[in-house]
Coordinates of C-alpha atoms in Angstrom, one line a residue:
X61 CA 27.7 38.9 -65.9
X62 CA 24.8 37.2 -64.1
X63 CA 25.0 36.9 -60.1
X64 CA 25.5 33.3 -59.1
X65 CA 22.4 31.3 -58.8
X66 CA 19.9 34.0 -60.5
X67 CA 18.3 31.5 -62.1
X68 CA 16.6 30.4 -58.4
X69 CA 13.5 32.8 -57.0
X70 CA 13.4 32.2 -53.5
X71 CA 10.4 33.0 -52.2
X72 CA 8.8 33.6 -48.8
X73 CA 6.9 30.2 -49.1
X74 CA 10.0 28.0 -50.8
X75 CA 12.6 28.0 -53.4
X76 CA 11.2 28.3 -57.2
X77 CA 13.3 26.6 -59.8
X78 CA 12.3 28.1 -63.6
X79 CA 14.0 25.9 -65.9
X80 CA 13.1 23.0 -64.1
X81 CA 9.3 24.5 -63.1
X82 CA 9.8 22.9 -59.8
X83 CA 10.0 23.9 -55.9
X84 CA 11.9 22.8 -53.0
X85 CA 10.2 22.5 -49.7
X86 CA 7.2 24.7 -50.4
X87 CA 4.8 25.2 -47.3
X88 CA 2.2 25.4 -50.2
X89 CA 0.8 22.9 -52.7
X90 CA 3.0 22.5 -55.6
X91 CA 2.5 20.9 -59.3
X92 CA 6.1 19.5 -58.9
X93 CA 8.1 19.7 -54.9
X94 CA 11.5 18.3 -54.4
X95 CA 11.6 18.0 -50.8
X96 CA 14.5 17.3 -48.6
X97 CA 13.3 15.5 -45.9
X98 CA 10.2 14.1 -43.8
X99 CA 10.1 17.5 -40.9
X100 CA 6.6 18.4 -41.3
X101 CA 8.1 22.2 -42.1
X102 CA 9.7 20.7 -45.3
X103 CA 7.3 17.8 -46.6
X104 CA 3.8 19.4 -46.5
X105 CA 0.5 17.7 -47.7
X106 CA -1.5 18.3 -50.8
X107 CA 1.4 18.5 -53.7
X108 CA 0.6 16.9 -56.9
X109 CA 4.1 15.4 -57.6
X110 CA 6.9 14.7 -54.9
X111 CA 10.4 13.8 -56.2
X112 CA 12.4 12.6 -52.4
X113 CA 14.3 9.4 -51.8
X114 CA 12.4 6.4 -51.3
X115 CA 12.9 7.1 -47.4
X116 CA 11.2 10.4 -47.3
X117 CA 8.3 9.9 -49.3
X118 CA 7.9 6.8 -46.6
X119 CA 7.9 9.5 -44.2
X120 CA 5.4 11.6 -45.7
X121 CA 3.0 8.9 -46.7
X122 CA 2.6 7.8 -42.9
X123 CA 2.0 11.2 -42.0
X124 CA 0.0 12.3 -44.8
X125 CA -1.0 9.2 -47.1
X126 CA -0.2 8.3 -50.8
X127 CA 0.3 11.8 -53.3
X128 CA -1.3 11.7 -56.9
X129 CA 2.5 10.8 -57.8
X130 CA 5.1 10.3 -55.9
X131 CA 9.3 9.6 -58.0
X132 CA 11.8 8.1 -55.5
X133 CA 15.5 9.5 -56.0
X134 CA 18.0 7.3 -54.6
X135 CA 21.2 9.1 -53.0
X136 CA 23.4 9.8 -56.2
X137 CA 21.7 9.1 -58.5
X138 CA 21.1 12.2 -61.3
X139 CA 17.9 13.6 -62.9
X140 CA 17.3 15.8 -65.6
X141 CA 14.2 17.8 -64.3
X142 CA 13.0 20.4 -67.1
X143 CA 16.8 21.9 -67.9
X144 CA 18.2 21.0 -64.2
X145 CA 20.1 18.2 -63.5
X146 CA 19.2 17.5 -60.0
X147 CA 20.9 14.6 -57.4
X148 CA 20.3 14.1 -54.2
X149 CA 23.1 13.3 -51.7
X150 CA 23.1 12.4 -47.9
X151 CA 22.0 15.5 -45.5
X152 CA 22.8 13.8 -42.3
X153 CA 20.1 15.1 -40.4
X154 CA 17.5 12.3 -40.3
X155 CA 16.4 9.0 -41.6
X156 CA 15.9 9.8 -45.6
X157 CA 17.5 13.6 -45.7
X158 CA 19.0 14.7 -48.8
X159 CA 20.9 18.1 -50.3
X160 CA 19.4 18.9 -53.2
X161 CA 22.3 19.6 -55.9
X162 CA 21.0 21.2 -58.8
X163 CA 23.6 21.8 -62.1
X164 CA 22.3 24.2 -64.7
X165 CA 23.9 26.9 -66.9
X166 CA 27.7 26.1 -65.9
X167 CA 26.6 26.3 -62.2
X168 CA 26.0 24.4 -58.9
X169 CA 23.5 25.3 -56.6
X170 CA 23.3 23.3 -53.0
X171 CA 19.9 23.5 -50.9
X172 CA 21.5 21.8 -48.4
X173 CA 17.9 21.7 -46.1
X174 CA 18.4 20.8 -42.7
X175 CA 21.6 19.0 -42.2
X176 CA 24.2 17.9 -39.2
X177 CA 27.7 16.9 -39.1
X178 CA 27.7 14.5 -36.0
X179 CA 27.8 10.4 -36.7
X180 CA 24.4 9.0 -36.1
X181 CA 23.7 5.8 -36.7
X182 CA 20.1 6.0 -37.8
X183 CA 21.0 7.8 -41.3
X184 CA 23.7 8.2 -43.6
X185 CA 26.1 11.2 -43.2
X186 CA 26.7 14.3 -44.5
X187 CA 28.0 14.6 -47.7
X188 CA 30.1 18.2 -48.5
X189 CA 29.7 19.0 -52.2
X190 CA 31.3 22.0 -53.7
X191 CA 29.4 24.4 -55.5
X192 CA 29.2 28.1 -56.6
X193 CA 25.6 28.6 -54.2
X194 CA 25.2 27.1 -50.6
X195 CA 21.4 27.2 -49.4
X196 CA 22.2 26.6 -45.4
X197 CA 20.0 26.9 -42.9
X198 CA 21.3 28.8 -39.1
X199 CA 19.1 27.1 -36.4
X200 CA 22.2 27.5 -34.1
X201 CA 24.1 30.1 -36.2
X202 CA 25.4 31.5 -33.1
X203 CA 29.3 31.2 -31.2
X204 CA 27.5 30.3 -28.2
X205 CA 26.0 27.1 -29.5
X206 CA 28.7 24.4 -29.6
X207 CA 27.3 20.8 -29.1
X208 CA 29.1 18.1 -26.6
X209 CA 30.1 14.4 -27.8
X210 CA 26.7 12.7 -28.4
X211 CA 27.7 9.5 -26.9
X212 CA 28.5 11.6 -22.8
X213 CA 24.9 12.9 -23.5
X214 CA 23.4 9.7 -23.8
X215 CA 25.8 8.0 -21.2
X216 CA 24.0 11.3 -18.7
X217 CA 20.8 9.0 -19.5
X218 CA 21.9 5.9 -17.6
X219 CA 23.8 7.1 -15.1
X220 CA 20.9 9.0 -13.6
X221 CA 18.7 5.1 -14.6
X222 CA 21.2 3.3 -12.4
X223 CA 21.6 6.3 -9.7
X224 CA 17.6 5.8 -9.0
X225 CA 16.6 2.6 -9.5
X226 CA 12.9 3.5 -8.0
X227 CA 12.4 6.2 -10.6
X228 CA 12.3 6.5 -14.5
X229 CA 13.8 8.4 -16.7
X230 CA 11.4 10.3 -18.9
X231 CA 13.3 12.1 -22.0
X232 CA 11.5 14.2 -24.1
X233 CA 12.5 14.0 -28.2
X234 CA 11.2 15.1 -31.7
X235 CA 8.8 11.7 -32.7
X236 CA 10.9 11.7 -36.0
X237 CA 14.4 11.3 -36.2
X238 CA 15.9 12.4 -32.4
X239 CA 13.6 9.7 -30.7
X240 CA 14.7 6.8 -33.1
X241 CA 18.4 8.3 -32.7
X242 CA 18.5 8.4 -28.9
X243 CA 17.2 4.5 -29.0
X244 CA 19.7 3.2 -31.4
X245 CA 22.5 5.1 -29.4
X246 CA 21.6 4.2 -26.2
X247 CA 21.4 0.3 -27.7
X248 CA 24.9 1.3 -28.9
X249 CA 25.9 2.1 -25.5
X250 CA 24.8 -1.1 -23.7
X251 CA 21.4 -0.7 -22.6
X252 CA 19.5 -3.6 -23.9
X253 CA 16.4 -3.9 -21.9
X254 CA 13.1 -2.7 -23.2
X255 CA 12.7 0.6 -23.9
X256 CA 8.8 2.2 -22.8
X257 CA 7.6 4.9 -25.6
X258 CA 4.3 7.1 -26.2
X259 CA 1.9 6.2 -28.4
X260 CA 2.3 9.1 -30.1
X261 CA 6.4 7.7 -31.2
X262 CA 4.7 3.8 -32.4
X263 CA 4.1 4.8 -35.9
X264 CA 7.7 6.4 -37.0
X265 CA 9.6 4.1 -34.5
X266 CA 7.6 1.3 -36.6
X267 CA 8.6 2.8 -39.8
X268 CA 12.2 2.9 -39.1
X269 CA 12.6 -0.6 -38.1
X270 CA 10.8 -1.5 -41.6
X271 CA 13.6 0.7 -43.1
X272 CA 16.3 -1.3 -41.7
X273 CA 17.1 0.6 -38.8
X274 CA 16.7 -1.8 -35.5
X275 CA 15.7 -0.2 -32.2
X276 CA 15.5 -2.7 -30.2
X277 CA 12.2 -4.2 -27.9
X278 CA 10.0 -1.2 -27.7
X279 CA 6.7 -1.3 -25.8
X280 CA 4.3 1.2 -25.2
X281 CA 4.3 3.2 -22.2
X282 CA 0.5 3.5 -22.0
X283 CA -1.3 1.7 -19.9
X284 CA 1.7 0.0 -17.6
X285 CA 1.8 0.3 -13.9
X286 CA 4.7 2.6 -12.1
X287 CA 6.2 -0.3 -11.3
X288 CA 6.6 -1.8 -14.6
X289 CA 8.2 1.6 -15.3
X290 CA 10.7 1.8 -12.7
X291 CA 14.1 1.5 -13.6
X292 CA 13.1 2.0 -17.1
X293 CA 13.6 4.5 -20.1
X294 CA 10.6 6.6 -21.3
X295 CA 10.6 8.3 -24.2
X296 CA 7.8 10.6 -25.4
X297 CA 7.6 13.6 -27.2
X298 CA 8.6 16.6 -25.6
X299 CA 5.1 18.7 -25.3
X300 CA 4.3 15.2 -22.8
X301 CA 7.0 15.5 -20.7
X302 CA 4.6 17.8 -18.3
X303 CA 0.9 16.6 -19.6
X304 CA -1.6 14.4 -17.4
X305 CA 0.3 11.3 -19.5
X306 CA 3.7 11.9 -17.6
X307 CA 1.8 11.6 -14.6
X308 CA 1.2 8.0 -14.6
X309 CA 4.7 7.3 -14.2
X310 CA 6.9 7.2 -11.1
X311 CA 8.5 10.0 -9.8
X312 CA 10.1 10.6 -13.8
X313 CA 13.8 12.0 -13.7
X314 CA 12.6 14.4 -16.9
X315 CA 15.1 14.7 -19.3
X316 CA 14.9 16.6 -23.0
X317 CA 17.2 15.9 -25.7
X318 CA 17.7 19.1 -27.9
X319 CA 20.3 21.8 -28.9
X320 CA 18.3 24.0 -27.0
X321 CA 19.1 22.4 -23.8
X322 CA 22.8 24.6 -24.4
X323 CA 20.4 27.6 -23.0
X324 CA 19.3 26.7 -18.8
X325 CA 16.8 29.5 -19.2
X326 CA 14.7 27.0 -21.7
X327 CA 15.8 23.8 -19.7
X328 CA 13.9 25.4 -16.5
X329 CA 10.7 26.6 -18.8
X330 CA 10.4 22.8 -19.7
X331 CA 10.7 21.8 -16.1
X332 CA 13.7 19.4 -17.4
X333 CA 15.9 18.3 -14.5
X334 CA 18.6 16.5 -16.9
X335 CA 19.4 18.6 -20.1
X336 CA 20.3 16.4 -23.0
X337 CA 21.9 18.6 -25.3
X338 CA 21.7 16.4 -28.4
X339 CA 21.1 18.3 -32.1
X340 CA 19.9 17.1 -34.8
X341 CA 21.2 20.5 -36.8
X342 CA 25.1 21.5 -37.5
X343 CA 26.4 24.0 -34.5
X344 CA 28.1 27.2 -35.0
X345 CA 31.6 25.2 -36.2
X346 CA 30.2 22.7 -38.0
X347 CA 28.2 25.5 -40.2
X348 CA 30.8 27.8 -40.7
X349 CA 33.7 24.5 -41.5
X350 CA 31.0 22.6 -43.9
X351 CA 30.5 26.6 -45.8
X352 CA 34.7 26.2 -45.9
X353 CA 34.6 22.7 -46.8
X354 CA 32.5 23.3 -49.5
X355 CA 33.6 26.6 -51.1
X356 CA 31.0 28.7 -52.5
X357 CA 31.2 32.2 -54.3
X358 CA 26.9 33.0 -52.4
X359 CA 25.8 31.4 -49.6
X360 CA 22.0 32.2 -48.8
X361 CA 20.4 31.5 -45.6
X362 CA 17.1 30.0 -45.4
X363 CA 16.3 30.5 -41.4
X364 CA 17.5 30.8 -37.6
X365 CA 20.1 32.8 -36.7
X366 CA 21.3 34.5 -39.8
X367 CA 23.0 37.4 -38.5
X368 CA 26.3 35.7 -37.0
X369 CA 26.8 33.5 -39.8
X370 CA 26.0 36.6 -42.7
X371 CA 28.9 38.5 -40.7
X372 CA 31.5 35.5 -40.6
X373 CA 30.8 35.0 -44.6
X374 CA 31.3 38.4 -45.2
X375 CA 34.7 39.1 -43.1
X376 CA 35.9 36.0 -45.2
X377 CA 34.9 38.0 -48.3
X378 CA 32.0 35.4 -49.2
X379 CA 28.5 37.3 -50.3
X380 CA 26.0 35.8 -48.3
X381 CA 21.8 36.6 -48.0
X382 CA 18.8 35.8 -45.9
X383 CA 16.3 34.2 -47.5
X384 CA 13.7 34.5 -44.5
X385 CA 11.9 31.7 -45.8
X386 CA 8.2 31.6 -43.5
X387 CA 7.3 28.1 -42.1
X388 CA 10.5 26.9 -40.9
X389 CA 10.4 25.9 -37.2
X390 CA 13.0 25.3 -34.6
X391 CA 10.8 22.3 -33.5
X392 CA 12.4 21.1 -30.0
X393 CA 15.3 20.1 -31.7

């Protein structure tokens, strides 16, 4: 009897599909990619075809410009690609993300990409689907990493804003997806005024609003005087939070938002003085409940932290493999 998913070759580079001659998130150029979301680790340049909902492939052609042909897949709807039937259904991790479901030879196979279990307002939710393979990634497949309520993250934000009315706060977030969610939440929370960003944030912030998500007044940072910036909310991405640019402003509370602000020791390398710890990836209990949730004979693990999660599938009698797939970063999520 064949294993459970065999007809899937992971590779180093991506996931190869044979019957349906296609790959999913391939760091190299690809006749046909099916990819998952708009991370620059997952939508690369230079395919010939791209199959992503109509959000994604927005993503990518900002970043890397129109593709010889592009085939938006709305969330739900079903595809017949070569012998696959393939859907796409909300990943939850940013603007556009999708599982990839694929159906073939009596079996369901889940590439579930990057994916979080938290409400966010700026994209639609996770959606569990059962199936016989689970393809989940482990950026924080440890029992140490357990993230806080979003919302007393965000709320840290302000209260150091209205503590130190001469100062700004400066916080530091991934230019696609965290940046756009930490804006619509803090919106959520109250904070109406104008909200100062990086240049380097105009483009996808821009984007978003065209897709229907509303941030709010944004202006750029750039060029403004310290005191247009005090009392005001900076965001930039997080490799400016210490440059010459964060320089110009005064006397910046600097703040990161990231799951990796769980661990101090990477808070004081960044210099951060307020630790947002705010993840756009599932912690330890939301991996291992969404692999319960979803009930699968094989999960394989694509990259992070596979040991942990390998051992808590296997004490619950569940095979499980790493995948090691190359190219996948923890960004400064």
């Amino acid at each position: 009897m064949p294993t459970p998913g065999s007809w899937i070759k992971p590779h180093p580079g991506g996931i190869y599909v044979p019957p349906g001659d296609f790959w999913i998130d391939p760091s190299d150029p690809q006749p046909l990619a099916l990819v998952t979301h708009g991370h620059a680790d997952h939508a690369r340049s230079g395919h010939d075809h791209v199959m992503a909902t109509p959000e994604t492939l927005a993503i990518m052609e900002t970043r890397y410009g129109e593709y010889a042909e592009s085939t938006p897949v709305q969330h739900g709807e079903v595809m017949r690609v070569g012998e696959v039937d393939v859907s796409f259904v909300p990943a939850g991790h940013v603007l556009g993300s999708a599982q990839i479901v694929m159906d073939h030879a009596g079996e369901r196979v889940v590439v579930s990409g990057d994916y979080k279990r938290r409400a966010d307002p700026t994209c639609a939710p996770f959606q569990p689907v059962a199936c016989d393979v689970f393809i989940t990634e482990a950026t924080f497949g440890l029992p140490v990493f357990r993230h806080p309520d979003t919302a007393g993250e965000v709320e840290k934000a302000l209260e150091a804003l209205a503590a130190n009315p001469d100062r700004c706060v400066l916080i530091g977030a991934y230019a696609l997806g965290k940046a756009q969610r930490v804006i619509r939440h803090l919106r959520d929370l109250g904070h109406h005024d104008p909200i100062y960003i990086h240049g380097a944030l105009e483009r996808l912030c821009s984007l978003y609003g065209d897709l229907g998500v509303d941030l709010g007044d944004l202006i750029l940072a750039t060029g403004k005087t310290k005191d247009e910036l005090r009392g005001r909310i900076v965001l930039s991405p997080p490799g400016a939070l210490n440059d010459r640019w964060s320089r110009r402003l005064p006397d910046p509370i600097t703040a990161m938002a990231s799951g990796w602000m769980r661990i101090r020791q990477r808070a004081r390398q960044r210099n951060v003085e307020l630790p947002l710890i705010i993840s756009d990836h599932a912690d330890w209990d939301e991996l291992t409940g969404t692999i319960t949730e979803v009930g699968p004979k094989e999960v394989w693990v694509t990259h992070g932290r596979e040991d942990a999660l390998l051992h808590w599938c296997m004490t619950r009698q569940i095979k499980a493999r790493a995948l090691h797939l190359v190219g996948r970063e923890d960004e400064d999520d």
